[in-house]
Amino acid sequence: MRPTEIPAIRWEEPPEGPVLVLLDQTRLPAEEVELVCTDASALVEAIRSLAVRGAPLLGIAGAYGVALAAARGFDVPEAARALEGARPTAVNLSVGVRRAESAYQAVLARTGDPTAAAVAALAAARALHQEDAEASARMAAHGLTLLDELLPAGGHRILTHCNTGSLVSGGEGTAFAVALAAHRAGRLRRLWVDETRPLLQGARLTAYEAARSGMPYTLLTDNAAGSLFAAGEVDAVLIGADRIAADGSVANKVGSYPLAVLARYHHVPFIVVAPVTTIDPDTPDGASIEVEQRPGFEVTEIVAPQVAAAGAAGGIPVAPLGTQAYNPAFDVTPPELVTAIVTEEGAVSPVTAESLAGLCARSRRTADPA
Ligand code: MRU
């Protein structure tokens, strides 16, 4: 069951022309409000402001964005470059954009017909959307199997960070989907939800999804995680990923790396759940991952997310005027701190360049058996 009646993303074709309808995530959990994009530039803005966010959903949105530009007669390569550049870290965004753009270009080259090419771009976006839902279900199954192997006693107490459920996916998400599968199997004792400063994706979105799904969950400030580990209250950490480099380095929401360090110190499995599309063979290592830097006011002020979305300060100051802030949106966890990466093709552990390359090769064979 989706946590909300409004899907995270949907394509509609009213008489005035096709639109992409998003659930505006900056307004959650207070309000479920739709955001209607009539062109790719509105979608670029929605991506930058985090109205639509999370790696798999960014890929799906990017693909639909290309389809929207094509269907409305805009310059498709120009729209594609703008969409790809909207946020730098989640590789899924450019994977989605390029998939729809290639479908468009292939049909255009063959037929010279932009209408037929637009139809192909939309078909590619729809296929990606559907594949993500299927990948999500398979990640949940593989992740639950792994959890049961690592923690045979059951009664899992899982700590998660940021937001990885149906708000970021065509299905039930990545890490959250595994926790949900454990809940449905009667094996989740507690989901510990990091609030995820500064934009509170954990408090606003994961707690919202957990509550809607009837899961036993508890919210904590990010800096309370250490004492939770020390008290022996965490059996596993489950997070998603925005980009996994070829060497297995994992970029995810800032605050993930300290959890990996804590998990290693306390001998707790640190598990990353992500679709194969999040693995980027063209990024060799963690140092090569571009980490998005966000405006300082998100840290120096308490801002309502929709105000932050507008790119404006104007919240309640929590630091002296003029204070400089360090505000990376993501951090990078080295592979040696990752117990396993779970994908729709199965889990890899230990995480090495070789094990990841093997997984990607397996995935390519599944996609293209010839
Ligand atoms: O800045 P956001 O909210 O887009 O960051 C999202 C995350 O870091 C998620 O954990 C990541 O995309 C994995 S989503 C399945």
PDB file of C-alpha atoms in Angstrom, residues 47-48 50 86-90 253 289-295 327-330:
ATOM      1  CA  ILE A  47      14.101  18.700  -8.662  1.00  0.00           C
ATOM      2  CA  ARG A  48      16.298  21.516  -7.324  1.00  0.00           C
ATOM      3  CA  LEU A  50      13.417  18.689  -3.577  1.00  0.00           C
ATOM      4  CA  ALA A  86      19.499  19.896 -11.966  1.00  0.00           C
ATOM      5  CA  ARG A  87      21.269  17.958  -9.189  1.00  0.00           C
ATOM      6  CA  PRO A  88      24.707  16.393  -9.510  1.00  0.00           C
ATOM      7  CA  THR A  89      25.001  13.447  -7.126  1.00  0.00           C
ATOM      8  CA  ALA A  90      22.255  10.893  -7.876  1.00  0.00           C
ATOM      9  CA  LYS A 253      22.453  11.554   2.384  1.00  0.00           C
ATOM     10  CA  ILE A 289      31.700  11.552  -6.852  1.00  0.00           C
ATOM     11  CA  GLU A 290      30.436  15.112  -7.084  1.00  0.00           C
ATOM     12  CA  VAL A 291      28.731  15.989  -3.797  1.00  0.00           C
ATOM     13  CA  GLU A 292      26.030  18.641  -4.037  1.00  0.00           C
ATOM     14  CA  GLN A 293      26.613  21.637  -1.768  1.00  0.00           C
ATOM     15  CA  ARG A 294      23.419  23.330  -0.613  1.00  0.00           C
ATOM     16  CA  PRO A 295      22.803  26.865   0.668  1.00  0.00           C
ATOM     17  CA  ASN A 327      26.118  22.077   4.026  1.00  0.00           C
ATOM     18  CA  PRO A 328      26.967  19.118   1.781  1.00  0.00           C
ATOM     19  CA  ALA A 329      23.817  17.205   0.817  1.00  0.00           C
ATOM     20  CA  PHE A 330      25.621  13.849   0.729  1.00  0.00           C
TER      21      PHE A 330
END
